[in-house]
Coordinates of C-alpha atoms in Angstrom, one line a residue:
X24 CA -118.0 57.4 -106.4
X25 CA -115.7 54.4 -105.6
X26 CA -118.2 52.2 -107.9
X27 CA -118.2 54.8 -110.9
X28 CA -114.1 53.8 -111.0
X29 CA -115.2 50.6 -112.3
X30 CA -118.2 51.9 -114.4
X31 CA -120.3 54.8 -114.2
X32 CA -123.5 53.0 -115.1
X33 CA -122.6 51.0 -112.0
X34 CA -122.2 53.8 -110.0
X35 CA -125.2 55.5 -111.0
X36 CA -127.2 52.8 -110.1
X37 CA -125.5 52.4 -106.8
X38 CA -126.8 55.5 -105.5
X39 CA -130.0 53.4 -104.9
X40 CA -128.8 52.7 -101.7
X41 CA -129.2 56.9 -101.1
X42 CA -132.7 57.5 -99.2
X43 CA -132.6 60.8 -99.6
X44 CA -133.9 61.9 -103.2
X45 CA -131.9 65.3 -103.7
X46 CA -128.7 63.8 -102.4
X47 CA -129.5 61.0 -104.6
X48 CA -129.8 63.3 -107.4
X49 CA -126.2 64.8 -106.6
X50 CA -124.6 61.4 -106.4
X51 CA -126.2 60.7 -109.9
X52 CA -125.5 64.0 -111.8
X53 CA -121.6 64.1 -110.5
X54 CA -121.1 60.7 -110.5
X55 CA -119.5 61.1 -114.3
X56 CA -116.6 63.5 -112.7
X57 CA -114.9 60.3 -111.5
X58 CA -112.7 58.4 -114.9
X59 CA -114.4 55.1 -115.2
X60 CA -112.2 52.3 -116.8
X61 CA -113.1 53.0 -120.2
X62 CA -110.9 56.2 -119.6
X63 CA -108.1 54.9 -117.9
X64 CA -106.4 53.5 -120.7
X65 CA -106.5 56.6 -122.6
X66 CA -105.3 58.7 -119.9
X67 CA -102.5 56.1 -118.8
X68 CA -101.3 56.4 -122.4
X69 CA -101.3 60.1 -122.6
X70 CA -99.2 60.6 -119.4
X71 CA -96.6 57.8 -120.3
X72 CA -96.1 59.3 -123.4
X73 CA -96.1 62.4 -123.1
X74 CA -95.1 63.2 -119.7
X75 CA -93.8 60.2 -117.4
X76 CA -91.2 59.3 -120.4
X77 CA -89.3 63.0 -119.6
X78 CA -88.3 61.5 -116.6
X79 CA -84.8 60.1 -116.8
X80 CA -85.4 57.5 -114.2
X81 CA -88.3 56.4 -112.6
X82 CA -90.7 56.5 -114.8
X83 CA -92.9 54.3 -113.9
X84 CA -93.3 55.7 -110.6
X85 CA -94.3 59.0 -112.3
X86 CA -96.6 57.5 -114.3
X87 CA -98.5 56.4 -111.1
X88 CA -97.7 59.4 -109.3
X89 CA -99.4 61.6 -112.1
X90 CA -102.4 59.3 -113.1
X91 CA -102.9 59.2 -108.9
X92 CA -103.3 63.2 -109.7
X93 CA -105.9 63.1 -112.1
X94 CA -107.8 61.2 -110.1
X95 CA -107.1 63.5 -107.3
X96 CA -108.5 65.8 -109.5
X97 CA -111.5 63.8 -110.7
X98 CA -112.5 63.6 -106.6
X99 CA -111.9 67.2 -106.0
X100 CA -114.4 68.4 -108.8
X101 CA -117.1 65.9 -107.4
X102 CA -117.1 67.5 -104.0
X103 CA -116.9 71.4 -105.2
X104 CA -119.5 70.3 -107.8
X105 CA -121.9 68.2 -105.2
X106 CA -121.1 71.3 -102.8
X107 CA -122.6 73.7 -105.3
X108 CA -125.4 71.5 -106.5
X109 CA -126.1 71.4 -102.5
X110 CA -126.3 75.2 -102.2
X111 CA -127.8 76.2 -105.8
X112 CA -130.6 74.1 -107.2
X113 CA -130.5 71.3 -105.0
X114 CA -130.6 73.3 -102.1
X115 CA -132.0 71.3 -98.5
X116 CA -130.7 70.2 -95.3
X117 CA -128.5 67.4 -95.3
X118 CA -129.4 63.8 -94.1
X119 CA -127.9 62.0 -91.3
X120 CA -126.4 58.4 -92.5
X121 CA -127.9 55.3 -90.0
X122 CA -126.9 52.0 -90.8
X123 CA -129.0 49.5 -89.6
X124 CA -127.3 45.9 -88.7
X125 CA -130.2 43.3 -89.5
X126 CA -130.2 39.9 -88.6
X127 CA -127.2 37.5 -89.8
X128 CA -128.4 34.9 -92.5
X129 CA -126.5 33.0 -94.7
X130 CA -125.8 34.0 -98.3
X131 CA -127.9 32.2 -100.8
X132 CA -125.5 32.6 -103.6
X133 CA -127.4 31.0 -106.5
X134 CA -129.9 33.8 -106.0
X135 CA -126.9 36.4 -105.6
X136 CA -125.4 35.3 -108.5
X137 CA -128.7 35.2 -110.6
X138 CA -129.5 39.3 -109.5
X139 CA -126.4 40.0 -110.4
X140 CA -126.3 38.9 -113.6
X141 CA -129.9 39.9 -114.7
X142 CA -129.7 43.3 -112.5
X143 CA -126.2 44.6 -113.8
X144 CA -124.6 42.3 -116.3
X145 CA -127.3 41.8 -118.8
X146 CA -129.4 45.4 -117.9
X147 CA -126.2 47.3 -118.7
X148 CA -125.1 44.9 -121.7
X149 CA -128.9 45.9 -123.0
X150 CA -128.0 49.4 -123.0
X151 CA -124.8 49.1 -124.3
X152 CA -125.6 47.2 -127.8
X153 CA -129.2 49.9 -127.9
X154 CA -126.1 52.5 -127.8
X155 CA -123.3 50.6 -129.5
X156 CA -125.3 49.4 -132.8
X157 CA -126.5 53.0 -134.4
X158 CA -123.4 54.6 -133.1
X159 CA -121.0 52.0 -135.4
X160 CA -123.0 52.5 -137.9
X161 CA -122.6 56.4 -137.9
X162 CA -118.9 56.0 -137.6
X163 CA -118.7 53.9 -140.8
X164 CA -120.7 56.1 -142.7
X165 CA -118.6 59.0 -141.7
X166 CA -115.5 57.3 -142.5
X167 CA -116.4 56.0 -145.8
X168 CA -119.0 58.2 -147.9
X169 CA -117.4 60.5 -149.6
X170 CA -118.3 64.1 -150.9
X171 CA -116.5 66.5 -152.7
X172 CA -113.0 64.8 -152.8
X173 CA -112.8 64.3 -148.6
X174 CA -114.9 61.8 -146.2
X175 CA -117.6 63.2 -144.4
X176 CA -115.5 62.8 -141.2
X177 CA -113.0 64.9 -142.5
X178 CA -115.5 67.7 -142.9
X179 CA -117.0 67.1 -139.7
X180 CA -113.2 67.5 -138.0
X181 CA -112.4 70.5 -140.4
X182 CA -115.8 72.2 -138.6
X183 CA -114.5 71.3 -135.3
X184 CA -111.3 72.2 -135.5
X185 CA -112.0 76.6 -134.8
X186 CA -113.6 75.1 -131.5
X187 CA -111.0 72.5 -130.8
X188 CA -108.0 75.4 -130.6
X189 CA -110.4 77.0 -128.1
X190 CA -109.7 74.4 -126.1
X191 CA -106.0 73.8 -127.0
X192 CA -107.0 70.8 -129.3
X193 CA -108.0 70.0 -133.0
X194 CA -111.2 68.9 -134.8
X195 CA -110.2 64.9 -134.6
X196 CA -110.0 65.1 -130.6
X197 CA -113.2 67.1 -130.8
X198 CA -115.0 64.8 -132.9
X199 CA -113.6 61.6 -131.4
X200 CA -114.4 62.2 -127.9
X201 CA -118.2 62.7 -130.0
X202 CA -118.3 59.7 -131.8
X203 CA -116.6 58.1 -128.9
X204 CA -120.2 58.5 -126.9
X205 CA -121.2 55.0 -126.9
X206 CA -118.0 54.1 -125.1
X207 CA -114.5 55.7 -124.4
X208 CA -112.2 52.9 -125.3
X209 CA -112.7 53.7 -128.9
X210 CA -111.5 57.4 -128.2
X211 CA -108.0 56.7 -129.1
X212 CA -108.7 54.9 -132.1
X213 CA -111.2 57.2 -133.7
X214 CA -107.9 59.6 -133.3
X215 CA -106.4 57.3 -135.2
X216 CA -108.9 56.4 -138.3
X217 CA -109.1 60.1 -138.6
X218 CA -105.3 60.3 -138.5
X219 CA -104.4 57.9 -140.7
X220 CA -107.7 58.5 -142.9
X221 CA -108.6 54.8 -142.5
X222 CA -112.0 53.5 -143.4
X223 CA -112.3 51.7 -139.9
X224 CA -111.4 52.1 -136.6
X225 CA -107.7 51.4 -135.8
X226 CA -105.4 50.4 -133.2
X227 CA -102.0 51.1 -132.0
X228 CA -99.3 48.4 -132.2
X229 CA -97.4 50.1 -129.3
X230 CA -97.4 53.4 -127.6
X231 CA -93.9 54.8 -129.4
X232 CA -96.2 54.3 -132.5
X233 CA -98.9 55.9 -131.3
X234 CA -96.7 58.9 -129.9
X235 CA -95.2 59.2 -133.0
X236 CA -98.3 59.7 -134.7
X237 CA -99.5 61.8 -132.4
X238 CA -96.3 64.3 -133.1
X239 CA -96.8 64.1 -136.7
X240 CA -100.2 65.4 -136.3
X241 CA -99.0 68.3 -134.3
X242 CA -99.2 67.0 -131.2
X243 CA -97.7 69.0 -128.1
X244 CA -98.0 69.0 -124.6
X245 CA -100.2 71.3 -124.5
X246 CA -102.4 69.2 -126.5
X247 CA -101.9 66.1 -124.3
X248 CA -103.0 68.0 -121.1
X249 CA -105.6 69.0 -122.6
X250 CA -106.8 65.9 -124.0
X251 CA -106.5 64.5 -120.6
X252 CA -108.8 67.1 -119.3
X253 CA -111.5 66.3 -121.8
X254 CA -111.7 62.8 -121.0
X255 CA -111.5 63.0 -117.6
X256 CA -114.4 65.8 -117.9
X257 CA -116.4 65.2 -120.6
X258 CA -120.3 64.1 -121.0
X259 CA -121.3 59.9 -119.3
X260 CA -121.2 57.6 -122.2
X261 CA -124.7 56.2 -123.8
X262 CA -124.8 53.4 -121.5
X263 CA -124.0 55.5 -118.0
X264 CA -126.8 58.1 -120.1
X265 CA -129.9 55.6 -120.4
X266 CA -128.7 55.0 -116.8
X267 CA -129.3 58.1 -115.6
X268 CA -132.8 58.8 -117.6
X269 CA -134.1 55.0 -116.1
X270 CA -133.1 56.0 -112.1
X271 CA -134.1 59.9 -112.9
X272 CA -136.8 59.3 -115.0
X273 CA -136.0 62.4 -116.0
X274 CA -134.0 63.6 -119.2
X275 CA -134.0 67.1 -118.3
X276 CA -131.7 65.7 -115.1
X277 CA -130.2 63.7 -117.6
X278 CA -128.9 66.4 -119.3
X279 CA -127.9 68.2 -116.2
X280 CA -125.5 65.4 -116.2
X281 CA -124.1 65.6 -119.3
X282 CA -123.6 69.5 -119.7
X283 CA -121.7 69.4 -116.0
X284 CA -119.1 67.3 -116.6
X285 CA -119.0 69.0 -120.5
X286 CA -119.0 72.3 -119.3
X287 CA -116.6 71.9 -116.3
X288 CA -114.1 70.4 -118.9
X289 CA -114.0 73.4 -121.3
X290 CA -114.0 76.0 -119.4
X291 CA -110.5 74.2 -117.9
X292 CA -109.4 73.9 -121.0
X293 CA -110.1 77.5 -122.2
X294 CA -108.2 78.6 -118.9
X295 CA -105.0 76.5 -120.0
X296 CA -105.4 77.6 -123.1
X297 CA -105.3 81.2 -122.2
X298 CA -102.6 81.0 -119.9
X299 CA -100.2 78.8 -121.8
X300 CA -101.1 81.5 -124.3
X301 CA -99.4 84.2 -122.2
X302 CA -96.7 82.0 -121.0
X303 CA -95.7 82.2 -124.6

C-alpha cells in the first residue's frame, strides 16, 4: 500500500514479496484504492481551490489537513475492500507473517543499481510508452477531426454528460478521467483542452486561473468533491494495468481490478449526489 503512494505499478509488483497467492491477489486488486502521485497533484489542486481557500487563515494547514483525509479515506476503502475480497471470492484462512533474518553480507551495489533499473525503471517505462503512444494519438484525433460543425471530443463529452450529472459531474470530467487512462497527470489538462476547445492538451498558468475556469464552466463544490472522489477511486492507469495482467497473468483479475476501484467510486458519487440533492 505504502509503495502504491509512489506508484501503483510499483506497488503492484511489490506484492511479490506476499507468499500467499490469494492474499497476494488482494494486495494486487486493491492496491489502486491508494492515490498514486500522478493523483496527488490533481487532488492538492482541487482542495486548495475549492475548499482550503474558504478558510480565512490557515490555509495551508487545511490544505494538509484535508488532503491527509482523502488519504485516510483511500486506506479505509483498502481494508473494507481487502476485508470483503477475504470473505467473498477470495475466501481462506489467513497466513501468519515470519520473517526470516538471513546472514549479513555486504551490499553489492553495482548489481543493486543494475536490477533496479532493468526491473522497475525501464520494465515500467516499457509499459508506459506501449500505453502512452496509441493513447496520444486518440486524444489528438478527438481533439482535432471535426464532424458536423463540433470536434469529435465534444460529441463524446455531450454523450457523457447524462452520466456525468449521475455522478454530480459533466461529460468533460467523465471523458477526461477516460482519456486520462494512460496516466493521471494529464487529467487536469484534458479538462482544460475540452474547456477551452483547444486542439492540444493545455496547462494552467496558476491555480486562480485554473479556478476561474473551472467556475465559468459551472463548476461548484459539489462538483469539486466529487471530482476528488473519482480520482481518488477510479480504474489503475495503463501502466499499473499491464502490471496487473503480467503478475496475474490473468485479465479476468485484471479487470476485477479495474471495475473495483470504478465501481466503489460511483456508487460514492451517486450517494453525494443524492443527498446533496435533498439537502437542496
Amino acid at each position: 500500500m505504502c509503495m502504491g503512494f509512489g506508484c501503483n505499478a510499483c506497488g503492484v509488483t511489490g506484492c511479490r514479496i506476499i507468499e500467499s497467492p490469494r492474499e497476494r491477489l488482494i494486495a494486487i486488486l486493491t492496491n489502486s484504492f491508494v492515490p498514486c502521485n500522478g493523483r496527488f497533484p490533481t487532488l492538492i489542486a482541487i482542495i486548495t481551490m475549492f475548499f482550503a481557500a474558504s478558510f480565512s487563515f490557515g490555509s495551508g494547514i487545511a490544505s494538509c489537513l484535508l488532503l491527509t483525509l482523502v488519504i485516510l479515506l483511500g486506506i479505509t476503502a483498502t481494508l473494507l475492500v481487502s476485508r470483503l475480497l477475504s470473505k467473498t471470492i477470495l475466501k481462506g484462512l489467513p497466513s501468519s507473517f515470519i520473517l526470516e533474518l538471513p546472514p549479513y553480507r555486504m551490499p553489492k551495489i553495482g548489481s543493486v543499481i543494475v536490477r533496479s533499473i532493468l526491473d522497475r525503471t525501464l520494465f515500467v517505462l516499457g509499459r508506459a510508452v506501449i500505453i502512452a503512444a496509441p493513447a496520444g494519438l486518440l486524444i489528438w484525433i478527438l481533439a482535432n477531426v471535426n464532424c458536423g460543425g463540433a470536434s469529435l471530443l465534444d460529441h463524446c463529452t455531450a454523450f457523457c454528460d447524462p452520466f456525468g450529472r449521475l455522478l454530480g459531474v459533466d461529460g468533460v470530467i467523465i471523458m477526461a478521467f477516460l482519456l486520462g487512462f494512460p496516466a493521471n497527470e494529464i487529467v487536469i489538462p484534458i479538462m482544460l483542452m475540452a474547456y477551452m476547445a483547444q486542439g492540444s492538451l493545455t496547462d494552467y498558468d496558476s491555480l486562480s486561473q485554473l479556478h476561474q475556469i473551472l467556475l465559468d464552466n459551472g463548476w461548484t463544490w459539489q462538483t469539486a468533491l466529487s471530482t476528488m472522489l473519482l480520482c481518488l477511486f477510479h480504474f489503475p492507469c495503463g501502466t499499473t494495468c499491464l502490471t496487473i495482467k503480467k503478475e496475474t497473468g490473468s485479465w479476468k483479475w485484471t479487470a476485477a481490478a479495474i471495475a473495483l476501484p470504478t465501481l466503489t467510486g460511483i456508487v460514492l458519487c451517486v450517494l453525494l449526489n443524492v443527498v446533496c440533492g435533498v439537502v437542496r
